Short mmCIF file of C-alpha atoms in Angstrom, two decimals:
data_model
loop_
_atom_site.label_atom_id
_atom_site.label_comp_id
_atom_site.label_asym_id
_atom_site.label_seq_id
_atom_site.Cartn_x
_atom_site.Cartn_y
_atom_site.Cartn_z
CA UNK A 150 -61.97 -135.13 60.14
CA UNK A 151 -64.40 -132.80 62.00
CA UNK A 152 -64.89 -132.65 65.76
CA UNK A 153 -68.98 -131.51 66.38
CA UNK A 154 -70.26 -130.71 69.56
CA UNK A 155 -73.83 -131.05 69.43
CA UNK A 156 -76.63 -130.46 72.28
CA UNK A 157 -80.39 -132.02 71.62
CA UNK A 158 -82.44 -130.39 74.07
CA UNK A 159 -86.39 -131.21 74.42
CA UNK A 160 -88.83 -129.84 76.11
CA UNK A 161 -92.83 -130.77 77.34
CA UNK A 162 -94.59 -128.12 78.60
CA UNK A 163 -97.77 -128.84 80.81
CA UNK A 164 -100.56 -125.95 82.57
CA UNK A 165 -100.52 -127.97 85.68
CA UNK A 166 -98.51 -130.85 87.52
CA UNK A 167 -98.66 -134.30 86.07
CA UNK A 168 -97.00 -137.36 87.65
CA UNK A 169 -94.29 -138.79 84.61
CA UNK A 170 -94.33 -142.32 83.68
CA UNK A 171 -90.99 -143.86 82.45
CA UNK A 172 -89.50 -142.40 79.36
CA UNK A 173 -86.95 -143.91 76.89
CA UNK A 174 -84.28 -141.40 75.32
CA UNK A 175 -81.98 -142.37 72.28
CA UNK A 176 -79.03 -139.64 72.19
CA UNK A 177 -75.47 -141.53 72.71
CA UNK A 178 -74.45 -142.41 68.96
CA UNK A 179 -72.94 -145.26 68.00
CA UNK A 180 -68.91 -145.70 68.06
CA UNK A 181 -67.82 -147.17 64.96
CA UNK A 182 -64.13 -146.97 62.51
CA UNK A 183 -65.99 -143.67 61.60
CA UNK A 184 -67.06 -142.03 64.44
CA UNK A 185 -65.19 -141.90 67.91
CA UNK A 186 -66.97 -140.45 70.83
CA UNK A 187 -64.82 -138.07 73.19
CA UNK A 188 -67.53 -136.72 76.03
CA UNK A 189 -71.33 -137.35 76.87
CA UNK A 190 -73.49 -135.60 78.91
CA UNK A 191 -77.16 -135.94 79.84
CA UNK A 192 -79.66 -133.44 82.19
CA UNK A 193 -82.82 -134.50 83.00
CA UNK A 194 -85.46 -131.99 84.89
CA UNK A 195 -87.20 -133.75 87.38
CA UNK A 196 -84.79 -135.19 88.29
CA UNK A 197 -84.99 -138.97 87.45
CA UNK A 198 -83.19 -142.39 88.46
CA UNK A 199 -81.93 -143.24 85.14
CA UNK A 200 -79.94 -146.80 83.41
CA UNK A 201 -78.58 -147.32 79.93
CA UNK A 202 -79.61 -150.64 78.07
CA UNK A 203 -79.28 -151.77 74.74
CA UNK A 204 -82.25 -152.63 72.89
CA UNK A 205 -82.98 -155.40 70.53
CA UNK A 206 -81.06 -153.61 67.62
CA UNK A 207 -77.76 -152.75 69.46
CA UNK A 208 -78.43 -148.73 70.40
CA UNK A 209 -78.32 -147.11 73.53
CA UNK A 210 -81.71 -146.05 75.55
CA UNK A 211 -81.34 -144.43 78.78
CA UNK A 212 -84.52 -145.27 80.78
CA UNK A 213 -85.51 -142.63 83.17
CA UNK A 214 -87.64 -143.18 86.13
CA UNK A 215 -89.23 -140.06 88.37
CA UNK A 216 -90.58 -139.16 91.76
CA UNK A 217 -91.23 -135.93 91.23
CA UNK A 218 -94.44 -134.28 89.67
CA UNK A 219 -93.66 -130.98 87.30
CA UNK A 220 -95.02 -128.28 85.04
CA UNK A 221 -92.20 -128.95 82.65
CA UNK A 222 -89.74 -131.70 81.39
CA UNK A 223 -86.39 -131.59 79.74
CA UNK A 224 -84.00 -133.90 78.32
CA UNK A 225 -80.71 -131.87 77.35
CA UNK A 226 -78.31 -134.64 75.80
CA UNK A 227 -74.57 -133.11 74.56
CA UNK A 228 -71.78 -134.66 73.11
CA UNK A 229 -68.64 -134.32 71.80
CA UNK A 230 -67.74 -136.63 68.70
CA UNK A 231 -64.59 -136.79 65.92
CA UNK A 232 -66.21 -137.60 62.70
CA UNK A 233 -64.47 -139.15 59.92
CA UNK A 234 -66.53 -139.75 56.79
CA UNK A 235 -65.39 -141.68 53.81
CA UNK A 236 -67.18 -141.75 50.51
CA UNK A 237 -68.50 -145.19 49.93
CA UNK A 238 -66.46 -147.70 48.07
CA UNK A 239 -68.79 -149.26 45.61
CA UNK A 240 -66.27 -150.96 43.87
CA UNK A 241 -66.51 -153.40 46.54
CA UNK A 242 -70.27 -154.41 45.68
CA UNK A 243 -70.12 -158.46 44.64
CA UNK A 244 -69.89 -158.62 40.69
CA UNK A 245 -73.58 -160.49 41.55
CA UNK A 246 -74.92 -157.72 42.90
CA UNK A 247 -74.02 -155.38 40.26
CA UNK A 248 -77.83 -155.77 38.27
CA UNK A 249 -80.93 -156.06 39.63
CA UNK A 250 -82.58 -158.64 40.70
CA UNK A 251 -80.44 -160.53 42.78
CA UNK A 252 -80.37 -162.69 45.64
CA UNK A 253 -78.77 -162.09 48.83
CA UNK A 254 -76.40 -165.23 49.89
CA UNK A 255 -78.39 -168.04 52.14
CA UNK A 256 -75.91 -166.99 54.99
CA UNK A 257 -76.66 -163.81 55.40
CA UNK A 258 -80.34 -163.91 54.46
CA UNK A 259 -81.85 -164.94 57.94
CA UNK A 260 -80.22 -161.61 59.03
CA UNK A 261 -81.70 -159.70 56.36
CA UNK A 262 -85.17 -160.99 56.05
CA UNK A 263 -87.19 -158.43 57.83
CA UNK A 264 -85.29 -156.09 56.20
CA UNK A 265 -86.42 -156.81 52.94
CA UNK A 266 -89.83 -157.89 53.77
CA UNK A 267 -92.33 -154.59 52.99
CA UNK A 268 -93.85 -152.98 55.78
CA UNK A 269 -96.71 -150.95 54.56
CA UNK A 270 -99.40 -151.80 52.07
CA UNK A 271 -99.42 -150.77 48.56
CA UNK A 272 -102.86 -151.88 47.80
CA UNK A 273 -103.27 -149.89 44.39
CA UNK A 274 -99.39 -150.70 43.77
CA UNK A 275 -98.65 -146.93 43.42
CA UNK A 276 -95.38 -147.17 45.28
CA UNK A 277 -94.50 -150.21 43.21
CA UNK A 278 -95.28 -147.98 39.71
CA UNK A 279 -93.36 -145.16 40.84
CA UNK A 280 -89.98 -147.46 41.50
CA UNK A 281 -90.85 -149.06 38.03
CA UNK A 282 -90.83 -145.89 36.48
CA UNK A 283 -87.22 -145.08 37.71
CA UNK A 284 -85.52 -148.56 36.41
CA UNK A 285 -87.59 -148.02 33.13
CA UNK A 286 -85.54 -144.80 32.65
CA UNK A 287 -82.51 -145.93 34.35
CA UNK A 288 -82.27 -149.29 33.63
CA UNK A 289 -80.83 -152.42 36.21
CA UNK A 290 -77.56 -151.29 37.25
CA UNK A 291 -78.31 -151.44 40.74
CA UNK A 292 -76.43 -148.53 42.58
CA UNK A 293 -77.32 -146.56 39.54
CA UNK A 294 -81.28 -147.48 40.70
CA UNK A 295 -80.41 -146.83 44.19
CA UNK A 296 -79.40 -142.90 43.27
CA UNK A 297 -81.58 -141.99 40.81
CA UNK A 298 -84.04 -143.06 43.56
CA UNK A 299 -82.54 -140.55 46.36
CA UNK A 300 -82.71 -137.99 43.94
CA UNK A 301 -85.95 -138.59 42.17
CA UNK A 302 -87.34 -137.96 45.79
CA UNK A 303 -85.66 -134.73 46.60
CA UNK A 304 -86.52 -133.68 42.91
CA UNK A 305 -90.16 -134.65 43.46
CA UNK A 306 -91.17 -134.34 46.89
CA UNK A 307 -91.56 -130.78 48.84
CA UNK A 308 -89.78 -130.76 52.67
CA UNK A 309 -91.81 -130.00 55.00
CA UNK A 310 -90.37 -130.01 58.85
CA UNK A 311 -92.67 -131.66 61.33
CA UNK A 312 -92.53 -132.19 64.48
CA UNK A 313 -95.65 -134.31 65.07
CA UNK A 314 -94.93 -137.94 66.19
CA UNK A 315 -95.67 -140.51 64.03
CA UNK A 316 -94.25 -141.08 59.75
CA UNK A 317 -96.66 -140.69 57.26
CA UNK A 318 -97.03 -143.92 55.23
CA UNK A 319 -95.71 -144.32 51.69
CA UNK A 320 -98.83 -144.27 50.23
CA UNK A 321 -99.14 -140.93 52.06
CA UNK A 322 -96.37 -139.38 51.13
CA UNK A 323 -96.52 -140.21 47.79
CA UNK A 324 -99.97 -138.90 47.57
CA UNK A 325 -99.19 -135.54 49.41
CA UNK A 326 -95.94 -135.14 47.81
CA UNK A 327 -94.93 -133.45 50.72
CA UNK A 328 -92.75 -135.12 54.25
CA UNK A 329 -90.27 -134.22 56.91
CA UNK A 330 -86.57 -136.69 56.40
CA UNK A 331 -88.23 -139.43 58.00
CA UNK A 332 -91.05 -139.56 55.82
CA UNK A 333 -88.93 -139.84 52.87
CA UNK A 334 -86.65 -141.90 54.43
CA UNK A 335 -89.29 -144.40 54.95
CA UNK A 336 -90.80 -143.87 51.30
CA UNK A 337 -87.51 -144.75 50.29
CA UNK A 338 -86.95 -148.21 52.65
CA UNK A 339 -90.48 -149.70 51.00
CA UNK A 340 -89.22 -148.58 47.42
CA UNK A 341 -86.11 -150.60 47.58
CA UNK A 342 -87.52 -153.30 49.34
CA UNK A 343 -90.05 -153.48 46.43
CA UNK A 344 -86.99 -154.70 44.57
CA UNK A 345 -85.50 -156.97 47.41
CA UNK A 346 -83.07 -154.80 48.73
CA UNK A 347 -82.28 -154.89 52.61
CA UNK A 348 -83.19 -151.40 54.03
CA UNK A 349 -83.10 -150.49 57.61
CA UNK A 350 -84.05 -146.56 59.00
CA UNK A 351 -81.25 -144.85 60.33
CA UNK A 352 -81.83 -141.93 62.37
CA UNK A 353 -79.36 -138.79 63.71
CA UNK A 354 -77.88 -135.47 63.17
CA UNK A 355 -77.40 -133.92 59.78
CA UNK A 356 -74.65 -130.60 60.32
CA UNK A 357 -74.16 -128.69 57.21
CA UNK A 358 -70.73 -128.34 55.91
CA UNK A 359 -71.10 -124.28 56.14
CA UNK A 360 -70.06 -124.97 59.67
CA UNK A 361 -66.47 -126.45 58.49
CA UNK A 362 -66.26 -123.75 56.15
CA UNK A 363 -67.68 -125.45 52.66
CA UNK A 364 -70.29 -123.92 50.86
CA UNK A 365 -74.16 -124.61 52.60
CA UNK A 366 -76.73 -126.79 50.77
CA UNK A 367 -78.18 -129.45 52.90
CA UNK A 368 -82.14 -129.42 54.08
CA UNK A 369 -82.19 -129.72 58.19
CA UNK A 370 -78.69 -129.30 58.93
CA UNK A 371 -78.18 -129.04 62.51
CA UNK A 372 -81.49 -130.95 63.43
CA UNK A 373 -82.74 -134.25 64.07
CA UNK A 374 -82.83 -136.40 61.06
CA UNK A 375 -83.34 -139.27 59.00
CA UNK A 376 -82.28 -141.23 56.24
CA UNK A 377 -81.42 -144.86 55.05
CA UNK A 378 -78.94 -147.67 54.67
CA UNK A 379 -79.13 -150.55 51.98
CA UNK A 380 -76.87 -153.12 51.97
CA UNK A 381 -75.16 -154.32 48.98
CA UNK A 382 -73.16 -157.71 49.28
CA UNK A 383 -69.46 -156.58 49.56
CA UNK A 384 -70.20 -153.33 50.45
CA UNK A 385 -72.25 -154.01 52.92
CA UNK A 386 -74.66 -151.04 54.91
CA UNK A 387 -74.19 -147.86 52.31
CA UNK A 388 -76.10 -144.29 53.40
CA UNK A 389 -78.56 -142.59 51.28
CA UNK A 390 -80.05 -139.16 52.46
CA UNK A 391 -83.27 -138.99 49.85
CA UNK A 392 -84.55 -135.44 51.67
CA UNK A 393 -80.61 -133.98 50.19
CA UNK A 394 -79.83 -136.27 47.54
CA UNK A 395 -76.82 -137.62 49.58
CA UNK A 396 -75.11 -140.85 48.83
CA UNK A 397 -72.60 -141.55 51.62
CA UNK A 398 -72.16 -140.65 55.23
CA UNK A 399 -70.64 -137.11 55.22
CA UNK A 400 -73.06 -134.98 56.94
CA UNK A 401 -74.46 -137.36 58.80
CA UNK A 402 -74.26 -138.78 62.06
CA UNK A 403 -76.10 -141.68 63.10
CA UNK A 404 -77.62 -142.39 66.65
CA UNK A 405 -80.41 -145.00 65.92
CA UNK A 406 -80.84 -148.17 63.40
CA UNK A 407 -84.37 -149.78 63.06
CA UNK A 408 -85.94 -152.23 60.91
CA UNK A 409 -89.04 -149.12 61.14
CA UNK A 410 -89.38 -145.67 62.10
CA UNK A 411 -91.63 -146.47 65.47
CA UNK A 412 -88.71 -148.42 66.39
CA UNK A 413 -86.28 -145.18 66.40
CA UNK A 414 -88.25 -142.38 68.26
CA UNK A 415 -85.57 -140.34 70.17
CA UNK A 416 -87.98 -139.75 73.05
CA UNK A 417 -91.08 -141.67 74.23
CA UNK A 418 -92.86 -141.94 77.18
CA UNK A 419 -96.17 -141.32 79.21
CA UNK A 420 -97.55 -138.96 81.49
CA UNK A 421 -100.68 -139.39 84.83
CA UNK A 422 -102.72 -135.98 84.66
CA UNK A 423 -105.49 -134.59 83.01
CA UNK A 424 -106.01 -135.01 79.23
CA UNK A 425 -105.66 -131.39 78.76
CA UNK A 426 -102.44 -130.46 80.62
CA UNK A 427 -100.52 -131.02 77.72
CA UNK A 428 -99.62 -128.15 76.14
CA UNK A 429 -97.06 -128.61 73.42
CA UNK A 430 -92.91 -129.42 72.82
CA UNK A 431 -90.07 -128.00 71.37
CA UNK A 432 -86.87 -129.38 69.95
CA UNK A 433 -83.47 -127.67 69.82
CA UNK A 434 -80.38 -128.96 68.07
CA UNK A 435 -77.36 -126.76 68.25
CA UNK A 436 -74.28 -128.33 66.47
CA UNK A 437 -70.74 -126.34 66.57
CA UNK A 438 -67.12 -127.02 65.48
CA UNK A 439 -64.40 -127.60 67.93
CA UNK A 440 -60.89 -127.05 67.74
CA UNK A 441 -58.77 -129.94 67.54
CA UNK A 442 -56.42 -129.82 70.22
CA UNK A 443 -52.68 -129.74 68.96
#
């Protein structure tokens, strides 16, 4: 078990007053058998007349309303969190399942149709070659497909943090050969769904395991991150972390699930002043250990 405090702090910066519109913050992650949240804590400069609401896929938004104009404006979210990660037990995939192609079971499939329907074109099919090109090596075993996938992408693609909004399309990225986690995490949502697997964008913290004492090696640890969850009949929603290779949840902890990246922005929102008074942002994630009381 490890018990992270982390604080996400952002910051717009502006050369004169502008009047701020609403804005919609994701930062409270979601409470499940593996993660129990202990303390929350949100700032908000203006000040702002804020409510929490759930939106269509079950996370938490607080909206924030202001009155006040400002030259600057911060969202500082902290929490406290006891994380307990468990490798995933793929020995509960449905013998079914086990080879690709399957179906998923008519019950279930209304659920998971939008999650397996693709989301970006693929006009000259290059997406569609490069996934064909992994199960002509690796054959039809499917969680065999599903990690030679994670890794082919952090064998063949170069990180590159970004902070710009927005996620390169697959197409793009595959192109480029470069992305930030959410680029690859998308690549790697259209590549499965090419074989009619149910993918959803997940998006968090990554803390490296340095900080409980293990030996470093993740890309982005203590930042803002992304990665992806296909679900496997039996198993159900199983992590994959393409931008480190990762199969499983261990570094990871999730605040936002989305059928697409848009969907999962951490902060959006508007401003009324002149086109130029923007004048950039910056992100901070700090993530620490605590000590478990006794």
């Amino acid at each position: 078990m490890a018990r992270l405090r982390i604080i996400h702090t952002t910051k717009y910066l502006y050369n004169e007053p502008v009047q701020f519109n609403e804005h919609r913050f994701m930062c409270r992650p979601r409470d499940s058998h593996d993660l129990r949240l202990l303390d929350t804590s949100l700032v908000i400069s203006p000040p702002a007349t804020t409510r929490w609401v759930h939106d269509a896929m079950g996370n938490s938004v607080v909206v924030a309303h202001f009155d006040d104009m400002g030259t600057e404006l911060m969202f500082e979210s902290s929490f406290v969190a006891e994380h307990f990660p468990q490798a995933p037990d793929t020995s509960l995939i449905e013998p079914f399942a086990e080879q690709l192609p399957f179906s998923y079971d008519a019950s279930e499939m209304p659920d998971l149709a939008r999650y397996v329907e693709r989301h970006y074109p693929d006009p000259g099919h290059q997406v569609d070659a490069w996934v064909r090109n992994v199960l002509a090596r690796v054959g039809n075993n499917t969680l065999d497909v599903l990690i030679a996938i994670t890794q082919d992408i952090k064998a063949q693609f170069t990180y590159q943090a970004r902070d710009d909004e927005g996620t390169q399309t697959p197409v793009e990225t595959l192109t480029l050969g470069t992305g930030s986690c959410r680029d690859f995490a998308l690549f790697m949502m259209e590549a499965v769904r090419s074989l009619g697997l149910a993918a959803r964008f997940i998006s968090g913290y990554l803390y490296d395991e340095s900080l409980l004492g293990a030996e470093s090696g993740v890309v982005g640890g203590g930042a803002t991150h992304a990665w992806v969850n296909v679900y496997l009949p039996g198993a159900g929603w199983l992590p994959f972390d393409p931008t480190n290779a990762i199969v499983g949840g261990q570094n990871l902890i999730r605040v936002a699930t989305a059928r697409d990246p848009s969907q999962a922005a951490p902060l959006t929102g508007s401003y009324v002043g002149a086109g130029n008074a923007y004048q950039g942002m910056t992100v901070n994630v700090e993530v620490s250990v605590e000590e478990t009381p006794a």
